[in-house]
Coordinates of C-alpha atoms in Angstrom, one line a residue:
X1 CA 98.5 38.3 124.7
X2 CA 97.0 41.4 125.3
X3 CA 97.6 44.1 122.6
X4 CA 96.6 47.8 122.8
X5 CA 98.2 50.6 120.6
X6 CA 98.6 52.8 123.6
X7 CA 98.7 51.7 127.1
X8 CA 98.9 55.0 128.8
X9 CA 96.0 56.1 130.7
X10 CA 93.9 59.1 130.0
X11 CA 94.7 62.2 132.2
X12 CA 91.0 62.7 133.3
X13 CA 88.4 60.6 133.4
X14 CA 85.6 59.4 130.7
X15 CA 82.7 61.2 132.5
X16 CA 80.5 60.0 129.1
X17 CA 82.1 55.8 129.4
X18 CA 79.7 53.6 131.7
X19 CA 82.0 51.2 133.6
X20 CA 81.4 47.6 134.2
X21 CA 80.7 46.1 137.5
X22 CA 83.1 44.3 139.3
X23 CA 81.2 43.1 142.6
X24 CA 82.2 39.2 142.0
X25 CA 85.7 39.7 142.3
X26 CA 87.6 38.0 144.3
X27 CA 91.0 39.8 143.9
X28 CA 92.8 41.8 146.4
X29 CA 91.3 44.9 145.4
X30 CA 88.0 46.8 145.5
X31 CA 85.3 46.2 142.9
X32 CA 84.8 49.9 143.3
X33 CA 88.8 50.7 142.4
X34 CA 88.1 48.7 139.2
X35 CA 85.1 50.5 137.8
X36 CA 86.8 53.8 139.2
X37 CA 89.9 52.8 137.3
X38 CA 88.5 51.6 134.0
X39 CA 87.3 55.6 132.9
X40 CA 91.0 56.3 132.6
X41 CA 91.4 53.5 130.2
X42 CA 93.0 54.2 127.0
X43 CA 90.0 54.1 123.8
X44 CA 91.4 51.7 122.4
X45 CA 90.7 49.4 125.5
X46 CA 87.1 50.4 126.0
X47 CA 85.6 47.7 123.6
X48 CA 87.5 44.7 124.5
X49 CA 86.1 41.9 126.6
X50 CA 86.0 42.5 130.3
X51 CA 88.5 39.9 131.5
X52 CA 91.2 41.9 128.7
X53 CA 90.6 44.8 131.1
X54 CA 90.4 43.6 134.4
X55 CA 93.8 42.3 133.4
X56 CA 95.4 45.3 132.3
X57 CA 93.7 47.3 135.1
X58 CA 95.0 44.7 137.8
X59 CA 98.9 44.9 136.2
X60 CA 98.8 48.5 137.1
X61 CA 97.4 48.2 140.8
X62 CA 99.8 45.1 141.1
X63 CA 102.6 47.5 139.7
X64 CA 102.0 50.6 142.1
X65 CA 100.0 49.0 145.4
X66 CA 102.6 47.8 147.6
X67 CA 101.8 44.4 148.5
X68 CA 101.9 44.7 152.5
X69 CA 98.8 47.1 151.3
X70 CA 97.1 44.8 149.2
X71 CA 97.1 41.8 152.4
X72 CA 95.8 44.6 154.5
X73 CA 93.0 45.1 152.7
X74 CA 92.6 41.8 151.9
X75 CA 91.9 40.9 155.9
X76 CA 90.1 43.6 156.4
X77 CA 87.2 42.7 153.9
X78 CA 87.7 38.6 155.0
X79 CA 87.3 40.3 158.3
X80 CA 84.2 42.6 157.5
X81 CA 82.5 39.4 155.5
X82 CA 82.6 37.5 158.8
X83 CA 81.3 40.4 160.6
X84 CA 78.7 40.8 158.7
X85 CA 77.6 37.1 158.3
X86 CA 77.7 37.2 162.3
X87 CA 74.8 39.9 162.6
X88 CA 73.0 38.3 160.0
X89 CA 72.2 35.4 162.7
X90 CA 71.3 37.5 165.6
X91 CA 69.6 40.8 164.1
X92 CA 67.1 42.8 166.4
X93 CA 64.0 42.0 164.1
X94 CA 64.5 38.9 162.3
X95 CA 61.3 39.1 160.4
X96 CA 62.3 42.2 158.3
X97 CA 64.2 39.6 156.4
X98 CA 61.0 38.8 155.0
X99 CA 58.2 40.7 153.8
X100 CA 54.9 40.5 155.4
X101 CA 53.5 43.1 153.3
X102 CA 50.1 43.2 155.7
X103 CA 52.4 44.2 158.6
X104 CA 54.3 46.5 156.4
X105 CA 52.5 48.2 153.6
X106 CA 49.2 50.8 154.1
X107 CA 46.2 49.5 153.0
X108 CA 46.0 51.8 149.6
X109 CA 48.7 50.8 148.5
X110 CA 48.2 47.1 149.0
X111 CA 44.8 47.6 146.8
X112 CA 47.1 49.6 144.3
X113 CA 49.4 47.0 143.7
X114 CA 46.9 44.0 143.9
X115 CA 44.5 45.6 140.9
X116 CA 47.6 46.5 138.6
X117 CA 46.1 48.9 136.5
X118 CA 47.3 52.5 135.5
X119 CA 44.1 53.6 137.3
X120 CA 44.6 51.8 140.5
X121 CA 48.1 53.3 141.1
X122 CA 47.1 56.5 139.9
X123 CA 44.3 57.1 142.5
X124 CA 46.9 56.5 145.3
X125 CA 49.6 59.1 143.6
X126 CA 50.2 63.0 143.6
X127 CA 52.7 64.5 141.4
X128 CA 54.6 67.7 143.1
X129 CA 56.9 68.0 139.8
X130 CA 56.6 66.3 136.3
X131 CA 57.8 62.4 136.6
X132 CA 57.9 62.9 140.4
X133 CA 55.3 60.3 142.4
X134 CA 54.5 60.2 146.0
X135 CA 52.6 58.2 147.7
X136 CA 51.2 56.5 151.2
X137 CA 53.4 53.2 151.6
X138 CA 54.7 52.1 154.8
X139 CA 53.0 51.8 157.8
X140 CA 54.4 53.5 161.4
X141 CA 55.2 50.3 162.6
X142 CA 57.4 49.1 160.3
X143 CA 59.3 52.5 159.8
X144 CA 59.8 52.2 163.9
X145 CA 61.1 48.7 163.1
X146 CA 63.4 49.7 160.6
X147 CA 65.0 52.6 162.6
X148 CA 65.2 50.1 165.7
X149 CA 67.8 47.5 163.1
X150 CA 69.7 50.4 162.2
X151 CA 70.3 51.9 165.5
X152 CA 71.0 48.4 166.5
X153 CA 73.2 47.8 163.8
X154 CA 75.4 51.1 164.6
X155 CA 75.6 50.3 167.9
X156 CA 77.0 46.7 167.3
X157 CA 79.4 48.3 165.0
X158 CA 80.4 50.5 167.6
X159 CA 80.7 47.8 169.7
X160 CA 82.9 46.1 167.4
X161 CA 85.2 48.6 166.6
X162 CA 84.9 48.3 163.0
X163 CA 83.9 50.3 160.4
X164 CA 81.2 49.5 157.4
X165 CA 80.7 50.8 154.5
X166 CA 78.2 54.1 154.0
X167 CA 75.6 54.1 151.7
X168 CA 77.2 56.1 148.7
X169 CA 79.7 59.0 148.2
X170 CA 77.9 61.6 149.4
X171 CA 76.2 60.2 152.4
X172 CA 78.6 59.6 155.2
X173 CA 76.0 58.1 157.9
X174 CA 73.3 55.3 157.5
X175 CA 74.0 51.8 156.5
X176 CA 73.8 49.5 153.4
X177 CA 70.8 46.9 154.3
X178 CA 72.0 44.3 151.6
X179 CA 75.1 43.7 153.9
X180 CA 72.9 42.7 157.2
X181 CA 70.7 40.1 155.7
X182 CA 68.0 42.4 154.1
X183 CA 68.5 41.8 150.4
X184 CA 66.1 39.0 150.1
X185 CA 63.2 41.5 151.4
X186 CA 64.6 44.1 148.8
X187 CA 64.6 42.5 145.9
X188 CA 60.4 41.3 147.0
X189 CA 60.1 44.8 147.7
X190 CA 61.6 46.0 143.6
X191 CA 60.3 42.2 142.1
X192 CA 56.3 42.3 143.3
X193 CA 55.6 45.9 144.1
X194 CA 57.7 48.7 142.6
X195 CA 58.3 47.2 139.0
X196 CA 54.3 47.0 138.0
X197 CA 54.7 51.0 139.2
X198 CA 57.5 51.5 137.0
X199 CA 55.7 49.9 134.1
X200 CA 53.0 52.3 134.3
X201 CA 55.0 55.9 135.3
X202 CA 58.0 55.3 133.8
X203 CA 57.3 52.9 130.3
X204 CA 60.8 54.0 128.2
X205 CA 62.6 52.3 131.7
X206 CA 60.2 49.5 131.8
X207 CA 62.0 48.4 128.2
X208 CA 65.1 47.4 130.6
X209 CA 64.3 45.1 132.9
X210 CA 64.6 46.2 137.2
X211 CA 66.9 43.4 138.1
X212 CA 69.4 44.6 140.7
X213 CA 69.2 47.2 143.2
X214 CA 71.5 49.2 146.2
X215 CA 69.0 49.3 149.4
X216 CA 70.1 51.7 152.4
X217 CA 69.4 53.9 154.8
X218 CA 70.7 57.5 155.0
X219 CA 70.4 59.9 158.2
X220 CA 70.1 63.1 158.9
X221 CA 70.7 65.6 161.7
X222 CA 73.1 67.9 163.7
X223 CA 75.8 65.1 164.1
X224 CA 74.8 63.4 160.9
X225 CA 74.7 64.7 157.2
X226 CA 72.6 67.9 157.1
X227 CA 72.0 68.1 153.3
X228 CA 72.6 66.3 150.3
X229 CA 74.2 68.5 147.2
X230 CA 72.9 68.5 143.7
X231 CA 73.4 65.2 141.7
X232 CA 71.6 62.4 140.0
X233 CA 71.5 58.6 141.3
X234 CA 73.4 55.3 140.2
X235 CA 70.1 54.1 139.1
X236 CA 66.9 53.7 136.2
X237 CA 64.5 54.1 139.4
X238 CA 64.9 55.9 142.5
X239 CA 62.7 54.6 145.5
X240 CA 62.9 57.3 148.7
X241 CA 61.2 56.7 152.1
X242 CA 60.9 58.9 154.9
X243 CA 61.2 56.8 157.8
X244 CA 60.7 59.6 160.6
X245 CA 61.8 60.6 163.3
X246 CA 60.9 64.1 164.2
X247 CA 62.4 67.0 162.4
X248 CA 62.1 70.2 160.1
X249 CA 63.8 70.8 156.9
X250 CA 65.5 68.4 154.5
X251 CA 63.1 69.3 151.4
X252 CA 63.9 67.5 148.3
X253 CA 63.9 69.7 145.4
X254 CA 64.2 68.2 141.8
X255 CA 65.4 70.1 138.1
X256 CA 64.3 68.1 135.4
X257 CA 66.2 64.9 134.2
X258 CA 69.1 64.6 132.1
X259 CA 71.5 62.4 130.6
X260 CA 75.2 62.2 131.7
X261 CA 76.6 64.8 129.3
X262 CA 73.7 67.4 129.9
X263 CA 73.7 66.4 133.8
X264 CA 75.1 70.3 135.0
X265 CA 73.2 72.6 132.0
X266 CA 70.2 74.9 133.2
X267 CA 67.2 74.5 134.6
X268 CA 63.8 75.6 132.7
X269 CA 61.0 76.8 134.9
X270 CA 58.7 74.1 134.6
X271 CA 61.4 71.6 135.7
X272 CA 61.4 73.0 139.4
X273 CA 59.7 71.3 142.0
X274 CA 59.9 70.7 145.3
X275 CA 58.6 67.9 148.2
X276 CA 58.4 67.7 151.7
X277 CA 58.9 64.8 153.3
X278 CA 56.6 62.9 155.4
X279 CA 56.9 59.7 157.4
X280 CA 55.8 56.7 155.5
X281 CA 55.5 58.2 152.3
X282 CA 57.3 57.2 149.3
X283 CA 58.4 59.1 146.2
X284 CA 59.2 57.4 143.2
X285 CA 61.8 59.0 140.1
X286 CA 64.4 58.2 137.3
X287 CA 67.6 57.9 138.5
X288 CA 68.5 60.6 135.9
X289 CA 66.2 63.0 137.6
X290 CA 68.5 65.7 138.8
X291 CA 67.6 66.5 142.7
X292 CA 69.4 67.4 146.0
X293 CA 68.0 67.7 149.8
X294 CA 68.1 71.2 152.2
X295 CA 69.7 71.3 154.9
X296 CA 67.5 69.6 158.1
X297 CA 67.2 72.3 160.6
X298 CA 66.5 70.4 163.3
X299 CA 66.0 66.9 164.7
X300 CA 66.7 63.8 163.1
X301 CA 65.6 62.4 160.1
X302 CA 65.8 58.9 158.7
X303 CA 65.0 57.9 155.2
X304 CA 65.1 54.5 152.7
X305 CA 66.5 54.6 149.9
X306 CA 66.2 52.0 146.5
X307 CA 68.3 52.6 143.9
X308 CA 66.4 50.0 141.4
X309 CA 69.2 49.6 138.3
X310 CA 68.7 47.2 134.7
X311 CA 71.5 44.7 135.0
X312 CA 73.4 42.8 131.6
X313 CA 72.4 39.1 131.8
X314 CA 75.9 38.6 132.4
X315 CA 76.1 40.6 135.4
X316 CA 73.0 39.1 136.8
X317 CA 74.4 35.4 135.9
X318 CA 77.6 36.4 138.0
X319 CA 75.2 38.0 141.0
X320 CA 72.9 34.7 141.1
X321 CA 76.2 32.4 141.4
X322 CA 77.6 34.4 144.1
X323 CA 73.9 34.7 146.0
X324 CA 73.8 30.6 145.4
X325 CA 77.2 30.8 147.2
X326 CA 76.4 32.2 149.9
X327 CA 73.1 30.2 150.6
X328 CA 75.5 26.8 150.4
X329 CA 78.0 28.9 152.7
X330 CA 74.9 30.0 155.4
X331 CA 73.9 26.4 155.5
X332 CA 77.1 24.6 156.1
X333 CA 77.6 26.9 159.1
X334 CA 74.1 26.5 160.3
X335 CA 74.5 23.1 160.3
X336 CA 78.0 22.9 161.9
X337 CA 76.4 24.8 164.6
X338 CA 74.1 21.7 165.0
X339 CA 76.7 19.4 165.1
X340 CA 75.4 17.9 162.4
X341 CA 78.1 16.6 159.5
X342 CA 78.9 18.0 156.6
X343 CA 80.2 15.1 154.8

């Protein structure tokens, strides 16, 4: 039975308390209601084990979420997973779920990553502000590519009549690449070229070890998001990638990083800095790194983002059994399709 001195929840939020994650769920509610949830938590329920909480959080939904809610939202994401699993099969450019890094990557870059050294990635590097790399990294083929399976994506959407989920809270256009059969290239993309990086640029990060990451694409423009306010990312390691197309504006401009309870103080001068973005070039950062993006005056502008985070080996246990799950799901179906049995 569990026992807490006080069950009532706070009246604001723990903005200092670092909630678990809750992807694996398979409950009626969103994994992001849980870890929204458990910052209201009473103290006293902070420490206990994560199934304690997930119990007591799941009591209160159960208590106040009407349960003709909870089966609608329980369809919709069984409906969403099958939508998604559909494009998976039939995207516009099958072979960005690989990583053909000849195809992809810029030739200095490639010679970067191959030598390994502090010297090697250095060369290939400027630094507009302090802990704030850029650097050639995709080729114009591939950023074309990439825009193409977006587009395509929204427009099968569209055609749909469904809605998807948007990359984070700020940015309400773009498109989460994990969820369209791109997360086996991402995680090539963080394992073989972006940790050796980190290692050298960012060493205090490279103590945790770049296990997990959120891959999507943002957009910018008249109908789209304009600018992006000041904040810091969900992340150790921040990958961002100007994808094109044409456009003026949408600077990034950076204050210095901070932890979560000095996240709004001041700005000192040598913590300004600012970068204009570029088609195919990459800048790397610590999540941490306060930043925020002017408004694009024009045109359209599409950009990568890779929010590269350090997993607890219990997390990334539950993450590999539900990626193992879905390979056993993807090849029963391929082979139902082929008439083949399962038996």
């Amino acid at each position: 039975m569990l026992q807490v001195t006080s069950s009532r929840l706070r009246l604001s939020p723990n903005s200092e308390h670092k909630p678990e994650a809750y992807d694996d769920l398979k409950l009626e509610f969103s994994p992001l209601l849980f870890s929204s949830l458990e910052r209201y938590l009473p103290p006293a329920m902070l420490n206990l084990s994560r199934d304690a909480k997930i119990q007591f959080m799941r009591d209160i939904l159960v208590r106040y979420f009407p349960e003709a809610e909870r089966t609608r939202v329980s369809c919709f994401r069984s409906r969403l997973s099958h939508l998604l699993y559909t494009y998976m099969l039939q995207p516009l450019y099958k072979e960005l779920q690989t990583l053909d890094e000849t195809k992809f990557f810029v030739p200095s870059f490639l010679q970067a990553v191959n030598a390994g050294t502090e010297e090697s990635f250095r060369n290939i590097i400027i630094e507009p502000t302090p802990g704030v790399y850029s650097f050639e990294m995709l080729q114009p083929n591939f950023c074309e590519m990439l825009i193409s399976e977006v587009e395509n994506i929204e427009t099968w959407v569209h055609d749909k009549k469904f809605k998807i989920m948007r990359p984070n809270t700020m940015n309400k256009y773009g498109a989460v690449l994990d969820d369209f059969g791109l997360e086996p290239m991402l995680n090539k993309l963080m394992d073989i070229y972006l940790r050796p990086m980190a290692k050298v640029f960012f060493p205090e990060i490279n103590k945790l070890a770049l296990d997990s990451h959120h891959g999507f694409i943002v957009e910018y423009g008249a109908d789209k998001d304009v600018e992006l306010g000041f904040h810091v990312d969900d992340s150790e390691v921040t990958l961002n990638v100007c994808l094109g197309k044409e456009f003026f504006g949408g600077e990034l401009y950076f204050r210095g990083v901070r932890c979560d309870k000095h996240v709004n103080t001041g700005t000192h001068q040598e913590e300004v800095g600012y970068y204009s973005h570029i088609p195919g070039r990459a800048v790397l950062h610590r999540g941490r790194h306060r930043h925020g993006a002017r408004a694009t005056t024009s045109g359209e502008r599409l950009n990568l983002i890779m929010w590269c985070r350090s997993w607890c080996g219990e997390c990334l246990r539950r993450k590999k059994e539900r990626q193992h799950r879905a390979v056993a799901a993807t090849k029963m179906e391929l082979l139902k399709r082929d008439g083949i049995s399962t038996s």
